[in-house]
Coordinates of C-alpha atoms and ligand atoms in Angstrom, one line a residue:
Chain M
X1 CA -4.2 -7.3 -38.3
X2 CA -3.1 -5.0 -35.4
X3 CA -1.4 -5.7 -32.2
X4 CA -1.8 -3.7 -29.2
X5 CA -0.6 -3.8 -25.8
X6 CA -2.2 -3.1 -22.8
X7 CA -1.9 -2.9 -18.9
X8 CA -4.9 -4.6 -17.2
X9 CA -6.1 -2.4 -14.5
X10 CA -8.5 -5.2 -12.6
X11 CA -5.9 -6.1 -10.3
X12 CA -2.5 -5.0 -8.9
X13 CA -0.9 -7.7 -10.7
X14 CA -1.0 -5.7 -13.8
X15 CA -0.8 -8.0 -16.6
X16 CA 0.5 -7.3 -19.6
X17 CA -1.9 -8.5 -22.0
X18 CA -1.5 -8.4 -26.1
X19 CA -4.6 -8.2 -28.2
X20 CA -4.6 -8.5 -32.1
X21 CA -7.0 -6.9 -33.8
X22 CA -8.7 -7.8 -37.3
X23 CA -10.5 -5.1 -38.7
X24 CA -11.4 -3.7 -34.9
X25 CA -12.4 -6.8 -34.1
X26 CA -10.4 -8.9 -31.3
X27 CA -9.8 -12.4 -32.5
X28 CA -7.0 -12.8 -29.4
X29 CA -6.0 -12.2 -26.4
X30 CA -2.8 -13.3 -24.8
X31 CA -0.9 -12.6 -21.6
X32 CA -4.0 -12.6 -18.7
X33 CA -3.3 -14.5 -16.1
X34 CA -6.9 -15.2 -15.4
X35 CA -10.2 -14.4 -17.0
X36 CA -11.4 -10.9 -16.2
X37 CA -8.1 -9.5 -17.9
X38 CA -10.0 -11.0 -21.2
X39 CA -13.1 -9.0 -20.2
X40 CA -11.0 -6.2 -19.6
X41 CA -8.6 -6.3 -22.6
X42 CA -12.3 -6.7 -25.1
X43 CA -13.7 -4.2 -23.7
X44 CA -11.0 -1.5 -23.7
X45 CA -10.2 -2.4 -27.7
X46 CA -14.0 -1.1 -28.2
X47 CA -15.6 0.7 -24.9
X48 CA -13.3 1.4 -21.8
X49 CA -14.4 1.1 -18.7
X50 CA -13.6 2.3 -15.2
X51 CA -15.0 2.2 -11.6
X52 CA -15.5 6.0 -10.4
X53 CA -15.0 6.3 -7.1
X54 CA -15.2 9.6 -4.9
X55 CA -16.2 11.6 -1.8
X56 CA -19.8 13.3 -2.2
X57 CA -21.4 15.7 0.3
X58 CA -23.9 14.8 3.2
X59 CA -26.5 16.5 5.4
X60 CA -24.4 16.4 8.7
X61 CA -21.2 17.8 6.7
X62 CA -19.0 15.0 6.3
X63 CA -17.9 13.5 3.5
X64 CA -19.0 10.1 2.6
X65 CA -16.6 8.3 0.2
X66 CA -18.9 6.4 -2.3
X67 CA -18.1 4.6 -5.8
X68 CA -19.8 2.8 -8.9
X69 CA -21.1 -0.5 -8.3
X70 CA -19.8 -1.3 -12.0
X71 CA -17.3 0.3 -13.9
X72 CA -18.9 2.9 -16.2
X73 CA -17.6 4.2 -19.7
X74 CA -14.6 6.1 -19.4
X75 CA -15.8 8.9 -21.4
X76 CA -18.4 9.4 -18.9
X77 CA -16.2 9.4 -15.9
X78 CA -16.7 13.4 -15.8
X79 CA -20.5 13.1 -16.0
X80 CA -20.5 10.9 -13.5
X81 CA -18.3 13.1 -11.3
X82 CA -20.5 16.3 -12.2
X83 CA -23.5 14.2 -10.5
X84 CA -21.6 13.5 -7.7
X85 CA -20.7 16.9 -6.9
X86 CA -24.1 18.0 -7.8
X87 CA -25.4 15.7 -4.6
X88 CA -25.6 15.9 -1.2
X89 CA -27.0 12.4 0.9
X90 CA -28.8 12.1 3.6
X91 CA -27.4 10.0 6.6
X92 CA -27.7 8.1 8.5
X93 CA -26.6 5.6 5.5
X94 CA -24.8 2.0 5.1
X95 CA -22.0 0.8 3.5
X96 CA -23.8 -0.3 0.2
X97 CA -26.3 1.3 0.1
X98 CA -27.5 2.7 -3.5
X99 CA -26.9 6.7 -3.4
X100 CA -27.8 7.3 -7.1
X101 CA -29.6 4.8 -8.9
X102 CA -28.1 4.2 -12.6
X103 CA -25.6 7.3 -12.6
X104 CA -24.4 5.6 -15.8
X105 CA -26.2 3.0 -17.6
X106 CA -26.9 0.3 -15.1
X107 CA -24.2 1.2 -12.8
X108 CA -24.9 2.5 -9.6
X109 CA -23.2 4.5 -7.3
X110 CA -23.0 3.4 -3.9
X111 CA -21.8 4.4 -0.2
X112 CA -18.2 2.8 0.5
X113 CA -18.7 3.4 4.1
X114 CA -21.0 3.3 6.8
X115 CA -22.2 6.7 8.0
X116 CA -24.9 7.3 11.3
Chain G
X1 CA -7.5 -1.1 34.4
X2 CA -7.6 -4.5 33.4
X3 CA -4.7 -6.6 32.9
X4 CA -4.3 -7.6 29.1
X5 CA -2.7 -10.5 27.4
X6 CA -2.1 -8.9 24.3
X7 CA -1.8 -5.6 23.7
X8 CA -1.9 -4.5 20.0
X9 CA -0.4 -1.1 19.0
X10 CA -2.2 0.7 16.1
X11 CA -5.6 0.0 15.0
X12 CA -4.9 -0.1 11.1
X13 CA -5.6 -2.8 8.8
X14 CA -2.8 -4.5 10.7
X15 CA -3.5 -4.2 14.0
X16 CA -7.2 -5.1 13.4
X17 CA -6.3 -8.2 11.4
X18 CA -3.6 -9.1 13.8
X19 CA -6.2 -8.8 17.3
X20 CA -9.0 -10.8 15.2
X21 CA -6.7 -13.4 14.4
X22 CA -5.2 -13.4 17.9
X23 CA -8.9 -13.5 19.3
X24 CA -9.7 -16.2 16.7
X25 CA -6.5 -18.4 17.7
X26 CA -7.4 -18.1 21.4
X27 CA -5.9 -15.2 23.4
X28 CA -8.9 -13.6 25.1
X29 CA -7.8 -10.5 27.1
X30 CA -6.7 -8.0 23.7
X31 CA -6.4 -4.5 23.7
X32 CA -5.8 -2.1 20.7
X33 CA -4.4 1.2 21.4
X34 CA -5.5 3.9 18.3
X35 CA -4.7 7.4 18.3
X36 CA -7.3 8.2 15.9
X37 CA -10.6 8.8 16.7
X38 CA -11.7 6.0 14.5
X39 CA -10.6 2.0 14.0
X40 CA -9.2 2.3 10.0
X41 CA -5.6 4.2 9.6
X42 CA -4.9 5.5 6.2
X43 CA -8.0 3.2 4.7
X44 CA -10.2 6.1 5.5
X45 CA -9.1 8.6 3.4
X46 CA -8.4 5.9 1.1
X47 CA -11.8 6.6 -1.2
X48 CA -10.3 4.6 -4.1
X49 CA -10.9 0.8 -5.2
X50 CA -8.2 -1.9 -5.3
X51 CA -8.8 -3.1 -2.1
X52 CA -9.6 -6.5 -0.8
X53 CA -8.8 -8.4 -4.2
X54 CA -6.9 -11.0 -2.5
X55 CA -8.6 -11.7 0.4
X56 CA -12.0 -10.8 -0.3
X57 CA -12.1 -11.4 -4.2
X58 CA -14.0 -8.2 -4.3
X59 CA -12.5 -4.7 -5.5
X60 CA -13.5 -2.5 -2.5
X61 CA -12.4 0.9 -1.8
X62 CA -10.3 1.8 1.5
X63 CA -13.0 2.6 3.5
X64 CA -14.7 -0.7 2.4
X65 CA -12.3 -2.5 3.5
X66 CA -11.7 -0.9 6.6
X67 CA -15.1 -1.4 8.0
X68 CA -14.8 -4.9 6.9
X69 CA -12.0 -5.0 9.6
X70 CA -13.6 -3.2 12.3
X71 CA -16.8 -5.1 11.7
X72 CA -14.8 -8.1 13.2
X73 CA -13.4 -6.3 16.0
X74 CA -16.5 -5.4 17.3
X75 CA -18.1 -8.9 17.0
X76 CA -15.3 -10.3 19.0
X77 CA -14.4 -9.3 22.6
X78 CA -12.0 -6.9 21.8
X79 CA -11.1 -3.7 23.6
X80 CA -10.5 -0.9 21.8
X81 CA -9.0 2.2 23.0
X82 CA -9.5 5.8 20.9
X83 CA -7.6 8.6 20.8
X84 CA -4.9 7.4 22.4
X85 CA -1.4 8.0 22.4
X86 CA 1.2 5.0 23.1
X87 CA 4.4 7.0 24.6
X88 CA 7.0 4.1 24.8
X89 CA 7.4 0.6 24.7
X90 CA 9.6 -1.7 26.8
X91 CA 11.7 -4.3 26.0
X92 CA 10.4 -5.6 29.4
X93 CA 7.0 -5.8 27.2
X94 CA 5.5 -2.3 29.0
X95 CA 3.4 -0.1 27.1
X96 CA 3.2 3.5 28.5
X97 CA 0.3 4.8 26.8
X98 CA -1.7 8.3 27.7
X99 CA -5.3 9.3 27.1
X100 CA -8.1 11.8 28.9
X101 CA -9.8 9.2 30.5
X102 CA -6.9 7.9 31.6
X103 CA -3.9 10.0 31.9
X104 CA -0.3 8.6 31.4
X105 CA -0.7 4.4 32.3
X106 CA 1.3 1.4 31.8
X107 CA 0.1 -1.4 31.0
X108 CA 2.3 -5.2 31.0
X109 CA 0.7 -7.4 28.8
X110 CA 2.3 -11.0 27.9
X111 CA 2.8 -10.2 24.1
X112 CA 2.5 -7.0 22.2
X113 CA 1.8 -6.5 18.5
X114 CA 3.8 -3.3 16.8
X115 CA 1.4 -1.9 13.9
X116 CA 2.0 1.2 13.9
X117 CA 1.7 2.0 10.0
X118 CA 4.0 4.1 8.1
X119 CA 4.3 7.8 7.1
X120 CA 5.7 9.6 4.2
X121 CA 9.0 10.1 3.5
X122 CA 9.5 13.8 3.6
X123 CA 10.1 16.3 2.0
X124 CA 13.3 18.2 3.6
X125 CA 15.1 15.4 2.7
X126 CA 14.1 15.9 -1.0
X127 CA 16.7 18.8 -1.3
X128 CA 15.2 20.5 -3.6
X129 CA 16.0 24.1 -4.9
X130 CA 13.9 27.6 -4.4
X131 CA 11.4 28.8 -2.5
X132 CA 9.9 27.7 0.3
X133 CA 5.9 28.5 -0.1
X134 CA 2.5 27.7 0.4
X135 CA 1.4 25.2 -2.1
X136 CA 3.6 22.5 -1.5
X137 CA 1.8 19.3 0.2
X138 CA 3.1 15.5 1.1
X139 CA 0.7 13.5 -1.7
X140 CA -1.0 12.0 1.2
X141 CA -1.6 15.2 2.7
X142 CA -3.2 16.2 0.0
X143 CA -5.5 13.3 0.4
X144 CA -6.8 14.0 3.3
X145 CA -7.4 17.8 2.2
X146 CA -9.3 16.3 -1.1
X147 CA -11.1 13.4 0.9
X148 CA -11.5 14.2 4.4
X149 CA -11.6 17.6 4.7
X150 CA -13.7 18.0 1.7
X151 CA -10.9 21.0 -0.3
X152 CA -9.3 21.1 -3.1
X153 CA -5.3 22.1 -2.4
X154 CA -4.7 23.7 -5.7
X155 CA -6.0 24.0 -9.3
X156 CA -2.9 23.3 -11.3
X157 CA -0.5 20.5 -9.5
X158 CA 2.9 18.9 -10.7
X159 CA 3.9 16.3 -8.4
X160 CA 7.0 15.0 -7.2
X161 CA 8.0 10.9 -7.3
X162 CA 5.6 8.3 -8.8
X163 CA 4.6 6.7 -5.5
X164 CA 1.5 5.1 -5.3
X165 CA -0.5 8.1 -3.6
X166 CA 1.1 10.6 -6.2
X167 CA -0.7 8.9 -8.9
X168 CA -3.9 8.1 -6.8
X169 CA -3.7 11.9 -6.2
X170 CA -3.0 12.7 -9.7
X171 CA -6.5 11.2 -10.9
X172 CA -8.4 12.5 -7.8
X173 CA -7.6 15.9 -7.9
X174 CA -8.2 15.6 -11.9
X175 CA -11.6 14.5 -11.1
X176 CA -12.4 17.2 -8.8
X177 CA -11.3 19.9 -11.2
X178 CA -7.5 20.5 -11.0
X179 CA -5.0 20.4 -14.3
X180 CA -1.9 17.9 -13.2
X181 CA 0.5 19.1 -15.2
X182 CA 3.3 16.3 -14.8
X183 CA 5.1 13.7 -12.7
X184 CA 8.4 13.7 -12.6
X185 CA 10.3 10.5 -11.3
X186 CA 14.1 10.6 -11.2
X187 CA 14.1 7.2 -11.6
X188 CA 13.9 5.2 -15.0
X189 CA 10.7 3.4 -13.9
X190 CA 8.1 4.3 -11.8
X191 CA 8.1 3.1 -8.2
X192 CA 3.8 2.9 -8.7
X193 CA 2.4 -0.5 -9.7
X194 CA 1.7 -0.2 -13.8
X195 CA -2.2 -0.4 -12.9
X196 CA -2.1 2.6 -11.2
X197 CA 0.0 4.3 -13.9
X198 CA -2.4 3.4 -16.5
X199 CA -5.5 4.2 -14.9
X200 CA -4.4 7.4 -13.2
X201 CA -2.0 9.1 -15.4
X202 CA -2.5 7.8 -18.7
X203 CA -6.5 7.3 -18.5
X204 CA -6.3 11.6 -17.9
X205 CA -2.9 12.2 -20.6
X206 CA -1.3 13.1 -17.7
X207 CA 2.6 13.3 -18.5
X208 CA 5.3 10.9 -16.4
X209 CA 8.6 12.1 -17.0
X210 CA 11.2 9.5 -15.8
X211 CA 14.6 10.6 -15.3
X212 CA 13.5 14.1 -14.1
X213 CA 13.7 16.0 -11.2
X214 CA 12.0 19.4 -10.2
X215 CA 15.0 21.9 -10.5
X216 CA 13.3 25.0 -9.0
X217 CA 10.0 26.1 -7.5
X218 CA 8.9 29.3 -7.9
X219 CA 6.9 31.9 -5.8
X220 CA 7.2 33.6 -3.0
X221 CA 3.6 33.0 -0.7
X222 CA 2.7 30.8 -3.2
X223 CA 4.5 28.3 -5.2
X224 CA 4.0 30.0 -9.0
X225 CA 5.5 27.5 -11.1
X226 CA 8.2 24.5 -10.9
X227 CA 10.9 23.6 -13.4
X228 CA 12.2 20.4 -14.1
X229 CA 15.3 18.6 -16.1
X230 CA 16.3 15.6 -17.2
X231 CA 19.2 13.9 -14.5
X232 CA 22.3 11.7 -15.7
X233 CA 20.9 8.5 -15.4
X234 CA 24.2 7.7 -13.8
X235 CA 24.8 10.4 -11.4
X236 CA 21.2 12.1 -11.2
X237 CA 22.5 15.1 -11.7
X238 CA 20.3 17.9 -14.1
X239 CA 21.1 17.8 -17.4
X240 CA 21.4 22.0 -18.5
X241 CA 19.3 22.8 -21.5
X242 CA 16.4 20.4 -20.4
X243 CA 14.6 21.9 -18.4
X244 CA 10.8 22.7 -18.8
X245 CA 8.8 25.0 -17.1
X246 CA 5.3 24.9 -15.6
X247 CA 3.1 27.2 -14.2
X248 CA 1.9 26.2 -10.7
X249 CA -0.3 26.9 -7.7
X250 CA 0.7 23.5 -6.3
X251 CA 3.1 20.7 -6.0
X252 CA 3.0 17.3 -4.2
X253 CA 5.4 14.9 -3.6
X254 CA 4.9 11.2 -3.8
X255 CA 8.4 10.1 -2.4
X256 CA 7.7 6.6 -1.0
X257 CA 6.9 5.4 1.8
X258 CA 8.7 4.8 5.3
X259 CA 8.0 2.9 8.1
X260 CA 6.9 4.6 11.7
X261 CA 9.2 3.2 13.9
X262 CA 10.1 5.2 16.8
X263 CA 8.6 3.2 19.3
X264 CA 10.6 0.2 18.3
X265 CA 13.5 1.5 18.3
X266 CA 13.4 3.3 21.8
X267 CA 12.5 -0.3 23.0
X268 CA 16.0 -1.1 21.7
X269 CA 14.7 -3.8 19.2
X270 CA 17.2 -4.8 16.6
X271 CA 16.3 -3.1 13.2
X272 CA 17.2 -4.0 9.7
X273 CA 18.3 -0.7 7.7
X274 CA 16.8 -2.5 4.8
X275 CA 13.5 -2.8 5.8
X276 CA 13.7 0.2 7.9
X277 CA 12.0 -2.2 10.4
X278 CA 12.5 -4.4 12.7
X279 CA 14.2 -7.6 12.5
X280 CA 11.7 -10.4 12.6
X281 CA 11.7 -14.5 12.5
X282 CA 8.6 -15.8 10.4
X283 CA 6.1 -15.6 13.2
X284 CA 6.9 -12.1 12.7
X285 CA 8.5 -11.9 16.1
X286 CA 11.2 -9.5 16.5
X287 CA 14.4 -9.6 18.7
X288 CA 12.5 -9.1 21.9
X289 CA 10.3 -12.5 22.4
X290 CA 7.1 -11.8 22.7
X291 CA 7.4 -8.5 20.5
X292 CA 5.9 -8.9 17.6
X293 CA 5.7 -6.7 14.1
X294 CA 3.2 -6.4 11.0
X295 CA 2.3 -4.2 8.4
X296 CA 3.6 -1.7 7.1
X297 CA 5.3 -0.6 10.5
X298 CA 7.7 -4.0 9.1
X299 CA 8.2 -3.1 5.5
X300 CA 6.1 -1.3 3.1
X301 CA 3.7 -2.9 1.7
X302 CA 2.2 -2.7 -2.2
X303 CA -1.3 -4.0 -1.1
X304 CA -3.6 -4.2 2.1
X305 CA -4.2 -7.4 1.8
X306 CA -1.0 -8.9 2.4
X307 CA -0.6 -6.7 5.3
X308 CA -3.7 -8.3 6.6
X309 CA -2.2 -11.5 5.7
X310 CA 1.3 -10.7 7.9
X311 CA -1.0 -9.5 10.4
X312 CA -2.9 -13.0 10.9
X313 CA 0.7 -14.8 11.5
X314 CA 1.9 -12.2 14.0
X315 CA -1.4 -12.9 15.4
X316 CA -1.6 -16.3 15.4
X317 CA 2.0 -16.0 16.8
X318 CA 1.6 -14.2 20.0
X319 CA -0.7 -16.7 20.8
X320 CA 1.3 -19.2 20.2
X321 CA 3.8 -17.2 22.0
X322 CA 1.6 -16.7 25.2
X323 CA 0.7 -20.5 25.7
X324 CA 4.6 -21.5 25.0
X325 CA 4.2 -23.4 22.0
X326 CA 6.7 -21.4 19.9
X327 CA 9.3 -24.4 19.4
X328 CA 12.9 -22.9 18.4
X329 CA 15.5 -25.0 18.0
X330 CA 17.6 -23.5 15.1
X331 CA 17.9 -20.5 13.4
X332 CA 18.5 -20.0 9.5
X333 CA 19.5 -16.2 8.4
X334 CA 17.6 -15.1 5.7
X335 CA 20.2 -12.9 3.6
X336 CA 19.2 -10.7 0.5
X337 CA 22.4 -11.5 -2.7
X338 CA 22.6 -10.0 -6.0
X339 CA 20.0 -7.4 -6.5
X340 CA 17.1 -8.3 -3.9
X341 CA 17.1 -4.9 -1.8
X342 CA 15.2 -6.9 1.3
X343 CA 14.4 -10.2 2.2
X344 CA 11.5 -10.7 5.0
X345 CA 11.8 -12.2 7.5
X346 CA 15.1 -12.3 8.4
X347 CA 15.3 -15.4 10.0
X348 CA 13.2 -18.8 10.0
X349 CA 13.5 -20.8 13.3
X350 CA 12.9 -24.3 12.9
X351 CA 11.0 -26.5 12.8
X352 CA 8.8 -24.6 11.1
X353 CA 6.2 -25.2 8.6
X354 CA 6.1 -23.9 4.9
X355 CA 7.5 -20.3 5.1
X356 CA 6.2 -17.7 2.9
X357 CA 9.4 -15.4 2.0
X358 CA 8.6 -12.1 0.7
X359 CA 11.6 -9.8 -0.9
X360 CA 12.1 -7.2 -3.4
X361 CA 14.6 -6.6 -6.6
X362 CA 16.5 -3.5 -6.6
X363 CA 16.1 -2.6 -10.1
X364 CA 13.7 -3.7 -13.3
X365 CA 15.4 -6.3 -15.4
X366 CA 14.0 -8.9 -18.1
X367 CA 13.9 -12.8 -18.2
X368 CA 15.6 -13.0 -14.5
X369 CA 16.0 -16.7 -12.7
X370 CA 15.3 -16.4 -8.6
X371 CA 18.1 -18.5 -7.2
X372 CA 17.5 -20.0 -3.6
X373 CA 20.8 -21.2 -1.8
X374 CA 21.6 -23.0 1.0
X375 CA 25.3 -22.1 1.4
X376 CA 26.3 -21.9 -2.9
X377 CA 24.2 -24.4 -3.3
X378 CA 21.1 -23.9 -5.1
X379 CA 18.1 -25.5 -3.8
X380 CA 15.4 -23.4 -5.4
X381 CA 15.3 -21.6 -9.0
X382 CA 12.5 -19.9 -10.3
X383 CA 12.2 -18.0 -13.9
X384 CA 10.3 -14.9 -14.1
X385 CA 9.7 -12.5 -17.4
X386 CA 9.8 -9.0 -15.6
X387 CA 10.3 -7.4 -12.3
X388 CA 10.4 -3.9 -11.1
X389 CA 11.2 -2.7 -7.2
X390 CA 7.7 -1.4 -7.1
X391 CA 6.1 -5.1 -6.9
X392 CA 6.6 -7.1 -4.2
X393 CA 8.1 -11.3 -5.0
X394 CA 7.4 -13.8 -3.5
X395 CA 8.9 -17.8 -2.7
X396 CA 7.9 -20.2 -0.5
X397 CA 10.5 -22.1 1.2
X398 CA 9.3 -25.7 2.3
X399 CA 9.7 -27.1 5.6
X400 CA 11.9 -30.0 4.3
X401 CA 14.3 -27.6 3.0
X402 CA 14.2 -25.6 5.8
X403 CA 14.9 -28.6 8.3
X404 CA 17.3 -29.8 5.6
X405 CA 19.5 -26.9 5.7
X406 CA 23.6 -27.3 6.8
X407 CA 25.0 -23.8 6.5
X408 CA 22.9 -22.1 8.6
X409 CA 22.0 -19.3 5.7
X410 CA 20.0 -19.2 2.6
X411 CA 20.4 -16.4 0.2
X412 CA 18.2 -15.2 -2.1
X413 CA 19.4 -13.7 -5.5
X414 CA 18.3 -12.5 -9.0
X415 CA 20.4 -13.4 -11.8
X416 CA 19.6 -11.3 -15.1
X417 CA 19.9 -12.2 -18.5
X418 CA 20.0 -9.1 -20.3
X419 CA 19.0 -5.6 -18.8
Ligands
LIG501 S1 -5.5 -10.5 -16.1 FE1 -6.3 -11.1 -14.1 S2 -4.5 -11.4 -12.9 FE2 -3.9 -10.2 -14.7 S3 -4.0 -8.1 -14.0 FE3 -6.0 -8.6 -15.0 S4 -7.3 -9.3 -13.3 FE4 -5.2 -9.3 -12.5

């Protein structure tokens, strides 16, 4: 059995959350306040994830913040970033709206603001 | 130019939160004054998430949330003027304001809303040794570079203080290319909130030196390279034989966070030297009746959302204000005791309702007890595993034991266990 502490990152309230491990596997959690910190404290034991979020090029010249819809897996956090900067959208476009379909698995990235 | 009832300085998160709720409460002749081009403040360079948790239950980034905001300006009746620069405010509730279309005008509302943001703390008052050259940026200049402007400031950063925007800045640039080499905090704990520490600096195996300073930039156009050393935790002075050098093209510096608060202060409204802001009852009213102050213009803020939140009140408030239902009888002093840095606000009128006090600790300690006094005695005790100065507390003080109070004060402490 292995214990391990971690910070959640879901929300500012930063919870520190314990996990004990069995052979990799998490058999508890303790220390979230509320539910997603669970999610979050599973998932980072065996796959972190993060929400990208950046500033990609469009056709009039401004930048046009955008992020994932999802959090993707940390280790692709560069891939996604080399797509990003490989992209330039077209505007007018809406806060929302899907930029690049499945940039990582089935997250999406999408426009955090409204552009015309 | 139309005669306005409310005139709301700054068109932030704040100021857009404070006008909707004014609208929504019942004033119907509002006007925000923005010098910006563009509803939003800060928010717009803001491209990362951690937004809007609280009041939207959503994790939005700043621009998200922004638009959000402005959304519900634009539904309402709201004027809104652009790109336009308030000069002064009166205590006599003037606001001198000056634009093209316009020129230099005055206008004498009933109630005015201060929410005016805040800036950075800078960094001549940093005192820091060597050279004076290109490469060095305020954090959340260097946002705007990266996020607005669409350039990269440098290619291999150290930054200065553990502020919020230093670490945001820390991941961002990473992302885009750039090696941060360290942060350096001269505290023993970071003034960021732990999320951001984890997901910014440790995510990338970026280093955080607490206790350490930069010592020395180098460079003569450009900055070349930075050292830093250890301080005396006592005395923050560098330790010799610590020190560790970096090769640099940029540094940042990510010193907090200060309220922008000339305007009030020229209008002669009491201040606290705490806050760095004005003095305020909890309708987030200052001195001046009918002057009222929210955001981060008040105090600094950790999170959007609660500015939003003080914005409502001051909001709700004026209108209150401008029909004459604000009913103030008595006032109790809020005063900050053993190691809470601020209290706000700093007075409670009653009757009142429930009154949401928000203070912070002045250092991180352990298994602490949040003692409420009226006078020494203790009305209100509260137990909490860990603070930090970086996270903002919070009580609520009831309206029975607000009416109920005899000596005129309540005090707010922190007793520690162990530190
Ligand atoms: S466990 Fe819940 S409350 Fe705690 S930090 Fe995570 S999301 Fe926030």
């Amino acid at each position: 059995m292995t214990e391990k502490l971690l910070t959640c990152v879901e929300c500012p309230r930063g919870c520190q959350i314990t996990v004990t491990l069995d052979d990799g596997k998490v058999v508890s959690v303790v220390g979230n306040f509320c539910p997603r910190g669970k999610v979050y404290a599973e998932n980072e034991c065996v796959n972190p994830k993060r929400v990208v979020t950046s500033t990609m090029n469009s056709d009039i010249g401004v930048l046009v913040p955008v992020r994932t819809d999802k959090p993707v897996l940390k280790a692709n956090i560069f891939d996604v970033m080399k797509k990003i900067n490989a992209t330039t959208c077209k505007t007018p476009i809406k806060l929302g709206d899907v930029i690049i379909a499945n940039i990582d698995g089935d997250a999406n990235l999408i426009a955090s603001k409204t552009v015309k | 130019m139309k005669n306005y009832d409310l005139v709301v300085v700054g068109g932030g998160p704040a100021g857009m939160a404070a006008a909707v709720a004014a609208f929504d409460a019942g004033v119907k002749n509002i006007l925000i004054i923005e010098r910006d081009t563009k509803l939003g403040g800060v928010l717009n360079q803001c491209v990362h998430n951690g937004f809007g948790l609280t009041r939207f239950k959503e994790n939005l980034a700043g621009p998200e949330y922004a638009e959000k905001f402005s959304d519900e300006v634009e539904k309402r009746d709201i004027d809104v003027m652009l790109s336009t620069m308030v000069l002064e405010v009166g205590a006599d509730k003037t606001v001198t304001a000056m634009n093209s279309e316009y020129g230099v005008f005055t206008l004498k509302p009933m109630a005015i809303i201060l929410a005016m943001g805040c800036r950075e703390r800078s960094k001549g008052a940093l005192n820091i040794a060597g050279a004076r050259s290109a490469g060095i940026y305020s954090a959340g200049t260097a946002q705007r570079y990266v996020n607005i402007e669409g350039y990269l400031p440098g290619k291999n950063v150290v930054i200065l203080g553990s502020g919020d925007i230093g670490l945001i800045m820390a991941r961002r640039m990473t992302l885009e290319g750039a090696k941060v080499h360290a942060v350096c905090e001269i505290m023993p704990f970071s003034s960021g909130l732990k999320r951001n520490i984890v997901q910014c600096l440790d995510d990338f195996g970026i280093p955080l030196y607490l206790n350490h300073t930069i010592v020395d930039i180098q460079g003569k156009e450009r900055v070349t390279g930075v050292t830093i050393a250890e301080v005396n935790p006592v005395d923050k002075k560098p330790i010799k034989g610590t020190e560790i050098h970096f090769d640099c093209d940029t540094v940042l510096f990510s010193v907090g966070l200060i309220p922008e608060n000339e305007l009030t202060k020229n209008a002669g409204i009491p201040m606290s030297p705490r806050t760095k802001g004005a003095i305020v009852n909890q309708y987030r009213e200052t001195d001046v009746e009918g002057i009222f102050a929210c955001g981060n213009v008040l105090h600094v803020h950790d999170l959007v959302d609660f500015a939003s939140e003080e914005a409502e009140i001051a909001g709700r408030s004026a209108y209150e204000y401008i029909s004459g239902k604000l009913n103030k009888e008595k006032t109790v002093n809020l005063i900050n005791g053993a190691n809470i840095g601020y209290v706000l606000p700093q007075k409670i009128t009653v009757p009142s309702g429930d009154v949401k006090v928000f203070f912070r600790v002045t250092n991180v300690f352990k298994n602490v007890t949040f003692k409420v006094k009226d006078g020494d005695e203790v009305v209100i005790s509260k137990k909490k595993l860990t603070v930090a100065p970086g996270e903002m507390e919070t009580i609520v003080l009831k309206s029975d034991l607000l009416s109920a109070n005899k000596s005129g004060n309540i005090t707010i402490e922190l007793e520690a266990q162990n530190d």
